[in-house]
Short mmCIF file of C-alpha atoms in Angstrom, two decimals:
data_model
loop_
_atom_site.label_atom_id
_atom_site.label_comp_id
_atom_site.label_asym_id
_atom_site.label_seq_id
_atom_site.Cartn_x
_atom_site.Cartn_y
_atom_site.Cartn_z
CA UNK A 19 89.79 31.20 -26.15
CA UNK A 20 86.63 31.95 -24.78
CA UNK A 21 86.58 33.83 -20.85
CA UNK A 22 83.98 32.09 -19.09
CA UNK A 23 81.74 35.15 -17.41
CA UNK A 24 80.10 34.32 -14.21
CA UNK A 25 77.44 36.50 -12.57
CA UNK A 26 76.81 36.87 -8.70
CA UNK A 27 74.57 34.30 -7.11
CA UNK A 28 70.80 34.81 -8.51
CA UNK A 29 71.51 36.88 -11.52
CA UNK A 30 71.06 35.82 -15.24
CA UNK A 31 72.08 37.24 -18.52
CA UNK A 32 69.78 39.93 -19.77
CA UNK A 33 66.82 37.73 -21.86
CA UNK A 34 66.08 37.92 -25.89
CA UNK A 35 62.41 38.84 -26.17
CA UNK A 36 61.68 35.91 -27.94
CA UNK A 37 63.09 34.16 -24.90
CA UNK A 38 60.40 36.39 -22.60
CA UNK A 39 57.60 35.92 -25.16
CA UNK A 40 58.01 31.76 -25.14
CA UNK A 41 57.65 31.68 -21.05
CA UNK A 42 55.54 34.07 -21.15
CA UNK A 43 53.11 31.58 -23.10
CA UNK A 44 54.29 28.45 -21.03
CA UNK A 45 52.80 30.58 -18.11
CA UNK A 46 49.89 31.13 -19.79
CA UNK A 47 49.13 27.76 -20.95
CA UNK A 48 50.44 26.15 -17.29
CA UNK A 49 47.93 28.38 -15.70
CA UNK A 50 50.26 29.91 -13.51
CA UNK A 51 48.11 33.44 -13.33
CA UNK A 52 48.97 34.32 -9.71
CA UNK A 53 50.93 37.44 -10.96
CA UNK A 54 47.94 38.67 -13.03
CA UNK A 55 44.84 38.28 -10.55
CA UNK A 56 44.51 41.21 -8.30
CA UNK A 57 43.97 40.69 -4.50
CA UNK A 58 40.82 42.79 -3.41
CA UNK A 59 41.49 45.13 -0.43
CA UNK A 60 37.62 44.17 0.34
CA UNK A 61 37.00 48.30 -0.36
CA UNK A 62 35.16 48.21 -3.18
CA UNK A 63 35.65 51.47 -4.63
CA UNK A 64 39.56 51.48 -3.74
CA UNK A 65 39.88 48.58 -5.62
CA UNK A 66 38.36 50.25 -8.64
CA UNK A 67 40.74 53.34 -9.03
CA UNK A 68 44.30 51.00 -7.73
CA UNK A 69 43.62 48.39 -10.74
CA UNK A 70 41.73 45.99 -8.78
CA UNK A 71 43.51 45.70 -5.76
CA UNK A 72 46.51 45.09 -4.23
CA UNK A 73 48.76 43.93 -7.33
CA UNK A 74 51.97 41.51 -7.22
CA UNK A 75 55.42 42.75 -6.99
CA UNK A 76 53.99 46.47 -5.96
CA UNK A 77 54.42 48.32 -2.83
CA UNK A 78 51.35 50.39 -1.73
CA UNK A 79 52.24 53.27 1.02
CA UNK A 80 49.43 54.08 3.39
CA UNK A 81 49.89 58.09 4.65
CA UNK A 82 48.45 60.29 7.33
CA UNK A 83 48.93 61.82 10.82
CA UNK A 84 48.59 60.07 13.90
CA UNK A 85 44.99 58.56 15.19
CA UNK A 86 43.89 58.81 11.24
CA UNK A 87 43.08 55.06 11.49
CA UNK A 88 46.19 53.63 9.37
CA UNK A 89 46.72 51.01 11.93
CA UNK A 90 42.86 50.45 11.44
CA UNK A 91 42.50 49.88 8.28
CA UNK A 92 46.00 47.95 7.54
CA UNK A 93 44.21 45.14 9.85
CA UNK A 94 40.93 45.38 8.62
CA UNK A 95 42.30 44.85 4.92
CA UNK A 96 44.58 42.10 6.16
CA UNK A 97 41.31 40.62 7.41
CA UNK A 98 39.25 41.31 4.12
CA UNK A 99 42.04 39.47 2.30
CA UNK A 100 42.19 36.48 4.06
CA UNK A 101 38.00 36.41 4.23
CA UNK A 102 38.75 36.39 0.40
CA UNK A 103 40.98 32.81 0.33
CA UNK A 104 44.05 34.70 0.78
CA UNK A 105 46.40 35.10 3.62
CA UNK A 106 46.75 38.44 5.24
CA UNK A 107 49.72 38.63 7.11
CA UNK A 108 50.55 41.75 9.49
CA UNK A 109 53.87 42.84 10.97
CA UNK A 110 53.05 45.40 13.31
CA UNK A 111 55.60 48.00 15.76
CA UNK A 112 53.14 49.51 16.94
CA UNK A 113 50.98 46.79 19.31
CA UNK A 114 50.80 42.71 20.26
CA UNK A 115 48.99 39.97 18.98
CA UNK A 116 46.14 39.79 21.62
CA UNK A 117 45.30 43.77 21.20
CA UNK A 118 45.09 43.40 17.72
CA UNK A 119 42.92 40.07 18.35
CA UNK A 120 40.39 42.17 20.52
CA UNK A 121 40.65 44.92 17.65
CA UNK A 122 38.99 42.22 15.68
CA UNK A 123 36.40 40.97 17.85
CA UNK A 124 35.62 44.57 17.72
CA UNK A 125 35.15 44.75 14.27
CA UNK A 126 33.80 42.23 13.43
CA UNK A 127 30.80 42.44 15.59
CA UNK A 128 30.17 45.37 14.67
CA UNK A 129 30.68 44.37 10.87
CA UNK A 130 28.17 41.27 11.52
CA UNK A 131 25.62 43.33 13.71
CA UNK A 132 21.97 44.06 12.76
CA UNK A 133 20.79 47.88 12.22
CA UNK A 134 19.98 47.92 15.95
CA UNK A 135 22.43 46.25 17.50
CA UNK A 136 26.18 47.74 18.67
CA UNK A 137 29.11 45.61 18.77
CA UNK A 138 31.52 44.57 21.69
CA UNK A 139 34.16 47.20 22.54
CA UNK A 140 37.34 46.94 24.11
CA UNK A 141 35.99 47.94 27.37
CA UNK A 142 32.96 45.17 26.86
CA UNK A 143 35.99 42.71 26.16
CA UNK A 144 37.87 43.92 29.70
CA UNK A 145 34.80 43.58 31.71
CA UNK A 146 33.46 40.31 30.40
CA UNK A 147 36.62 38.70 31.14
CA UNK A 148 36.68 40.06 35.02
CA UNK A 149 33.61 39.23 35.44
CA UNK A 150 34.04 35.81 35.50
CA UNK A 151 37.70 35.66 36.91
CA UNK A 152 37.69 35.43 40.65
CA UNK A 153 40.43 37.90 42.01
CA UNK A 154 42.06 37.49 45.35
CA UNK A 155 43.92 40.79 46.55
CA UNK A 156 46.64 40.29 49.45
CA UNK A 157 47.29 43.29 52.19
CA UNK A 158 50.10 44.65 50.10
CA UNK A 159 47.18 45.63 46.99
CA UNK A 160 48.15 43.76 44.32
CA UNK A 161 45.83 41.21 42.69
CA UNK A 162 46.68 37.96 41.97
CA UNK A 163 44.33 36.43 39.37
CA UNK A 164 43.32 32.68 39.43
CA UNK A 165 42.93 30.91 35.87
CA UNK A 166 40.00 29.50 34.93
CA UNK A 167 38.46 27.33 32.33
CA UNK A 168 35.89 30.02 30.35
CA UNK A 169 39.28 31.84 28.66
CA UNK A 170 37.78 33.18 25.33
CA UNK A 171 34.20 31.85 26.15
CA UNK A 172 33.31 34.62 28.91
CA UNK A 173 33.48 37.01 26.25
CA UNK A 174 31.41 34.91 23.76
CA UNK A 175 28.95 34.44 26.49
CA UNK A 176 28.13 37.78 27.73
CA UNK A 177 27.96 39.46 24.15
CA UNK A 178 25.87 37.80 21.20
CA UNK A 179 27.49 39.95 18.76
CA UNK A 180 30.83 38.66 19.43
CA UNK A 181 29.33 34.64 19.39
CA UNK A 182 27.98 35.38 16.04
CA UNK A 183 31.26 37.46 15.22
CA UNK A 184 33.50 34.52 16.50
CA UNK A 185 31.31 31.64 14.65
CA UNK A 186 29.91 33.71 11.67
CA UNK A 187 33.48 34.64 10.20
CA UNK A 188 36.39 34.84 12.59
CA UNK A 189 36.29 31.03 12.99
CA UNK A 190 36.50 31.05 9.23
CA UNK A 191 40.34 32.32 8.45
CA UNK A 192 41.74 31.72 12.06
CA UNK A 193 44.83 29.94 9.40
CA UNK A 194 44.43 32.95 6.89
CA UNK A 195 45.27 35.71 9.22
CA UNK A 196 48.68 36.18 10.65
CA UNK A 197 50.01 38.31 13.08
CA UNK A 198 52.94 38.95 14.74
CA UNK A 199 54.53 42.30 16.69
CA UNK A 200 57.95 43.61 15.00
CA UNK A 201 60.63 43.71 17.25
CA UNK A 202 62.46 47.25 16.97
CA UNK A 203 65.85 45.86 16.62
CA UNK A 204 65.13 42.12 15.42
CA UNK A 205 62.50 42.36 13.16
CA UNK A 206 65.42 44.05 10.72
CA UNK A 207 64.67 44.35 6.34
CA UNK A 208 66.10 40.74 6.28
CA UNK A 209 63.63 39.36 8.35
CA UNK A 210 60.63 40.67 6.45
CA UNK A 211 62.40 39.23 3.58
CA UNK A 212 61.79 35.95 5.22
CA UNK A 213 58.48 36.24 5.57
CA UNK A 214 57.77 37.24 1.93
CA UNK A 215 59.58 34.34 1.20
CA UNK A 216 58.00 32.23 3.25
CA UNK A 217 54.52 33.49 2.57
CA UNK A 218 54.81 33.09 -1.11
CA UNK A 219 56.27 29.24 -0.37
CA UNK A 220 53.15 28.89 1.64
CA UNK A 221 50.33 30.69 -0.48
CA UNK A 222 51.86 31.76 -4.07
CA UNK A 223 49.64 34.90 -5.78
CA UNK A 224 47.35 35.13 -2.91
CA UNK A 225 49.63 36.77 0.03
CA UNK A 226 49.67 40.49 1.10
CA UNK A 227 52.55 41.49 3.58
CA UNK A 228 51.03 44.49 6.06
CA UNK A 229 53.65 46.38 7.86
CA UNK A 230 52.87 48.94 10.40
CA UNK A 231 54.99 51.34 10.29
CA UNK A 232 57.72 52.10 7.91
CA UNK A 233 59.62 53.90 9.98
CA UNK A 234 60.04 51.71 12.18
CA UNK A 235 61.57 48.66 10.28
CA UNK A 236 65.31 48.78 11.65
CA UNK A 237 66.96 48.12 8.07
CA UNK A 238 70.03 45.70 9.90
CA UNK A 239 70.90 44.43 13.19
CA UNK A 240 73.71 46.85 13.41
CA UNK A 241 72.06 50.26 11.67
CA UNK A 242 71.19 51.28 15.38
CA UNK A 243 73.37 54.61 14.60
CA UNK A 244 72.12 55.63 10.75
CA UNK A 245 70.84 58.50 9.91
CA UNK A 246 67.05 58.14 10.11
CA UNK A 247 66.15 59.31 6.48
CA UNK A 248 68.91 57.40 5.16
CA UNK A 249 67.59 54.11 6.92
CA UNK A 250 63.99 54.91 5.50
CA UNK A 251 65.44 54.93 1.92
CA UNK A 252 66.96 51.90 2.50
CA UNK A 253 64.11 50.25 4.18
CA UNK A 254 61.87 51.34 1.43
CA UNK A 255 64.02 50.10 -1.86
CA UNK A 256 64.24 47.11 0.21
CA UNK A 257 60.53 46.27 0.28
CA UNK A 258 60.18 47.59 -3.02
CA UNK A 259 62.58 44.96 -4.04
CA UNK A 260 61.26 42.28 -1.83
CA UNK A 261 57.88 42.81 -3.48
CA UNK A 262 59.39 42.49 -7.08
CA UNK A 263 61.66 39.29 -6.22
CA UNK A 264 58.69 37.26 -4.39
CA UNK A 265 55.61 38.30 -6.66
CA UNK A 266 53.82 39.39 -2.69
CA UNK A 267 52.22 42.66 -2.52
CA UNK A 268 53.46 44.92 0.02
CA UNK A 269 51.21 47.58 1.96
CA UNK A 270 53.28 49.69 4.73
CA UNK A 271 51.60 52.66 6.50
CA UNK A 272 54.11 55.41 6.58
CA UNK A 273 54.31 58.35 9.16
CA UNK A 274 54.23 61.89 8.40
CA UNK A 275 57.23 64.47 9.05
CA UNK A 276 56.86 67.04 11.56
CA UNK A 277 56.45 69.96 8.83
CA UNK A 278 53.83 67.72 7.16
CA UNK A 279 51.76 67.67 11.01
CA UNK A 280 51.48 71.09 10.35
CA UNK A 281 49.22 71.10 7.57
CA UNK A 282 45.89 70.06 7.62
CA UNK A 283 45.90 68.18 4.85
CA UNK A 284 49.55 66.07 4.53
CA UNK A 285 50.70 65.06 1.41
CA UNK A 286 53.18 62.76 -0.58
CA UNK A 287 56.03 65.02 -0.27
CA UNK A 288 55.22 64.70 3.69
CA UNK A 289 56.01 61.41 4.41
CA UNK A 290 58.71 60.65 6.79
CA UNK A 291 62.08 59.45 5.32
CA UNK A 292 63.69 61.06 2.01
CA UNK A 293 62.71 61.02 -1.64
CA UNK A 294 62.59 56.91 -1.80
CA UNK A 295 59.47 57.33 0.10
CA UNK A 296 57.90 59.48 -2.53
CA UNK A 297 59.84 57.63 -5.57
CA UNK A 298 59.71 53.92 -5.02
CA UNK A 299 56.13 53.20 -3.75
CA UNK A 300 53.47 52.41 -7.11
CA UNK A 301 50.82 53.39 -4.81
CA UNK A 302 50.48 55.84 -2.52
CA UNK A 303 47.15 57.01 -0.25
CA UNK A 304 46.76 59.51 1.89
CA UNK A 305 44.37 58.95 4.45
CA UNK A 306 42.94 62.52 6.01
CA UNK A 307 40.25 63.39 7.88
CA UNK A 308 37.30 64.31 5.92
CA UNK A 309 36.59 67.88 5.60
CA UNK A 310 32.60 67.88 4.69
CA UNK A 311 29.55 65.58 3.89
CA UNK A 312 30.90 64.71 0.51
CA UNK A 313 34.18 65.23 -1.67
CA UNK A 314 34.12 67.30 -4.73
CA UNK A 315 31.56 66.35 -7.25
CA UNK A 316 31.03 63.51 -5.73
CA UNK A 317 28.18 60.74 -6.07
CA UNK A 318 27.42 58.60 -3.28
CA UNK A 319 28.81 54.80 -3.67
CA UNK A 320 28.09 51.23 -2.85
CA UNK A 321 24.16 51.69 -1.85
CA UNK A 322 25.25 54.48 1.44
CA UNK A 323 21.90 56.10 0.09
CA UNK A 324 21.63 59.57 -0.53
CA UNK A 325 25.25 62.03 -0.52
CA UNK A 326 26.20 62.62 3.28
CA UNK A 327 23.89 59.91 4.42
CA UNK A 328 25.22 57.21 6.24
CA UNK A 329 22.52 55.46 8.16
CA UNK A 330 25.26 53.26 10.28
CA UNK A 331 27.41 55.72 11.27
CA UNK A 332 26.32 57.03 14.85
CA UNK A 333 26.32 60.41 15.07
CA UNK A 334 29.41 62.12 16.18
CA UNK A 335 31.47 59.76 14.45
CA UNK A 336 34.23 60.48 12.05
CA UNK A 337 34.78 60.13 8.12
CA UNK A 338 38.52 59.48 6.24
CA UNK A 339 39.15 60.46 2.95
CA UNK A 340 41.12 57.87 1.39
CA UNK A 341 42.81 60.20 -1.48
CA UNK A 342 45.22 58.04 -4.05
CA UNK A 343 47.71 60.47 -4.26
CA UNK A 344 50.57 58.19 -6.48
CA UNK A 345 49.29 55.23 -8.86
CA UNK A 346 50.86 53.25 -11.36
CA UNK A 347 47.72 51.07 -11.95
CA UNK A 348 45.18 53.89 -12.62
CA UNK A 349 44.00 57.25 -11.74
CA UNK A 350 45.61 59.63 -9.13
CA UNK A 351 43.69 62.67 -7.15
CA UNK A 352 40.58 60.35 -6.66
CA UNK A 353 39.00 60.74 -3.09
CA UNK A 354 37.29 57.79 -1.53
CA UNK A 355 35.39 58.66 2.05
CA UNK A 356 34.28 55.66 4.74
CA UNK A 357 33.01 56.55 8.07
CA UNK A 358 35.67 55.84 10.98
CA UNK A 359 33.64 53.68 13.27
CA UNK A 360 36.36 54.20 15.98
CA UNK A 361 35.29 52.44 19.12
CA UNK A 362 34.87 48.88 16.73
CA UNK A 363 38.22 49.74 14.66
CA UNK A 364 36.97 49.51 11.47
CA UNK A 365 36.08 51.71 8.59
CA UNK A 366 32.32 50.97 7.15
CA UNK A 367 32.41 49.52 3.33
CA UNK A 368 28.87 49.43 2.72
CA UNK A 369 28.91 53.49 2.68
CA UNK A 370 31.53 55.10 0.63
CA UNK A 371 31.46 58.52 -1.44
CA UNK A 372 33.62 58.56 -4.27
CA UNK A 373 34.56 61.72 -6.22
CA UNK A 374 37.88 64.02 -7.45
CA UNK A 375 40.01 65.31 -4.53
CA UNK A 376 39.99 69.23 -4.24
CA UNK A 377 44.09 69.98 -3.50
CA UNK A 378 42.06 73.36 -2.14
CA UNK A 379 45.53 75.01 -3.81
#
């Protein structure tokens, strides 16, 4: 008599390839391509050396020391994809909902400005809004603020930029963009789950999950007393995993360890948590602050005009290199610059220079 095997919930048999090749051509034929069309990261250049973009089932790792601009440029990506059609979804540890709004006004305006023109700034946002609040202030000193009917319009009306910024494009994925603040204990490995879940219910093949940081994500309710490197490898074969099982890309900015802080240029083998950090990612950059006008051999990119030349960037401003350091989709040791427009949190597309990054031994 036969024993009837049974496999845990979710599991199947291991598949003939003939088996694979057949659904493989059902897909094909059904038009169910999701899995095979790259999401762009809106960086035009990045998306040339990581195989298009940000690719299902992967997990991309974002590096680099504090104040490098991770946080920057994990919500301006989130933005460009869902600009693109897609939905860019951010879990973030590290600040709420309405900074991270004003973060975009900021960016946007600036994004949308003319040549001459600067965008709003947070401190712009502040005093537009208490401009137009009346504040009464009892004997003891503290204020107490009176609502009033402008809300979001004070700031619309006392900065063009930010109208055109508000009606040019932000009004355009207010239901593409999603954002919500992690919890430190609640907002465990399971509940990310959900939301790649959820996200891929809601949008199949044109997701990204954005998680800022890694080392943040408690991996259970109860993992309060782990071992921090040991709850980083778990945390990071779990989103590996969760990026395989629900076909959503994955992009996580990851910390650096206090040995790495000490160099001036951090690398893989920096990151924060164990070897899963280093092994289970496909992608990896490293973002570091630029040490010249130009990388090594490079050529300038994307119409910036001529090498070191960026006629947007104001003066005393600051350049990233964006340096792939781990790819399974493409070339590794490639150096991509943008200029760190800091007070509009955002890095500038439109003038990139792209060459081979000097390890400088």
């Amino acid at each position: 008599m036969t024993q009837q095997l049974v496999l845990p919930t979710g599991l199947c048999f291991p598949q003939a390839m003939g088996e694979i090749s057949r659904e493989f051509d059902a897909r094909i034929r059904e038009g169910r391509l999701e899995g095979y069309l790259p999401i762009s990261t809106g960086f035009e250049e990045l998306d040339d050396v990581l195989g298009g973009g940000f690719l299902s089932g992967c997990l991309l790792l974002l590096g680099g020391r504090q104040n490098v601009g991770k946080t920057i440029w994990a919500l301006q990506a989130a933005r460009n994809v869902a600009l693109t059609g897609g939905v860019g979804c951010l879990i973030c540890y590290e600040h709420d909902e309405v900074h991270l709004f004003h973060r975009l006004l900021c960016m946007e305006s600036y994004l949308m400005s003319e040549e001459d023109r600067e965008g709003v700034t947070l401190r712009d946002i502040r005093e537009a809004i208490l401009q137009f609040v009346p504040d009464m202030t009892d004997v003891s000193g503290y204020g107490t603020v009176i609502p009033f009917a402008q809300g979001l319009q004070a700031v619309l009306q006392a900065y063009p930029s930010a109208r055109q910024a508000w009606d040019g494009r932000v009004s355009g994925y207010l239901d593409s963009l999603l954002i919500t603040r992690g919890h430190p204990v609640k907002t465990t490995l399971n509940v990310l789950r959900t939301y790649a879940a959820w996200l891929q219910q809601e949008r199949p093949g044109r997701a990204v999950l954005f998680i800022d940081y890694l080392q943040k994500i408690p991996y259970s309710l109860d993992s309060w007393d782990m071992p921090p490197d040991r709850q980083v490898i778990l945390v990071t074969q779990g989103l590996k995993d969760l990026a395989l099982e629900f076909g959503v890309p994955v992009v996580a900015v990851a910390a650096v360890d206090p040995e790495g802080l000490k160099r001036d240029e951090p690398r893989v083998e920096d990151l924060l948590g164990g070897s899963a950090v280093k092994y289970e990612p496909d992608a990896v950059i490293m973002m570091l602050p630029h040490r010249g006008g130009s990388p090594s051999d490079t050529a300038p990119h994307g119409g910036g005009g001529p090498s070191g030349t960026m006629p947007r960037w104001k003066e005393g401003g600051r350049s990233v290199g964006f340096v792939v350091a781990k790819n399974r989709a493409g070339p590794t040791d490639v150096e991509v610059v943008y200029p760190l427009v800091g007070r509009h949190f955002c890095f500038d597309p439109h003038l990139a220079v792209m060459g081979a990054y000097d390890r400088g031994g």
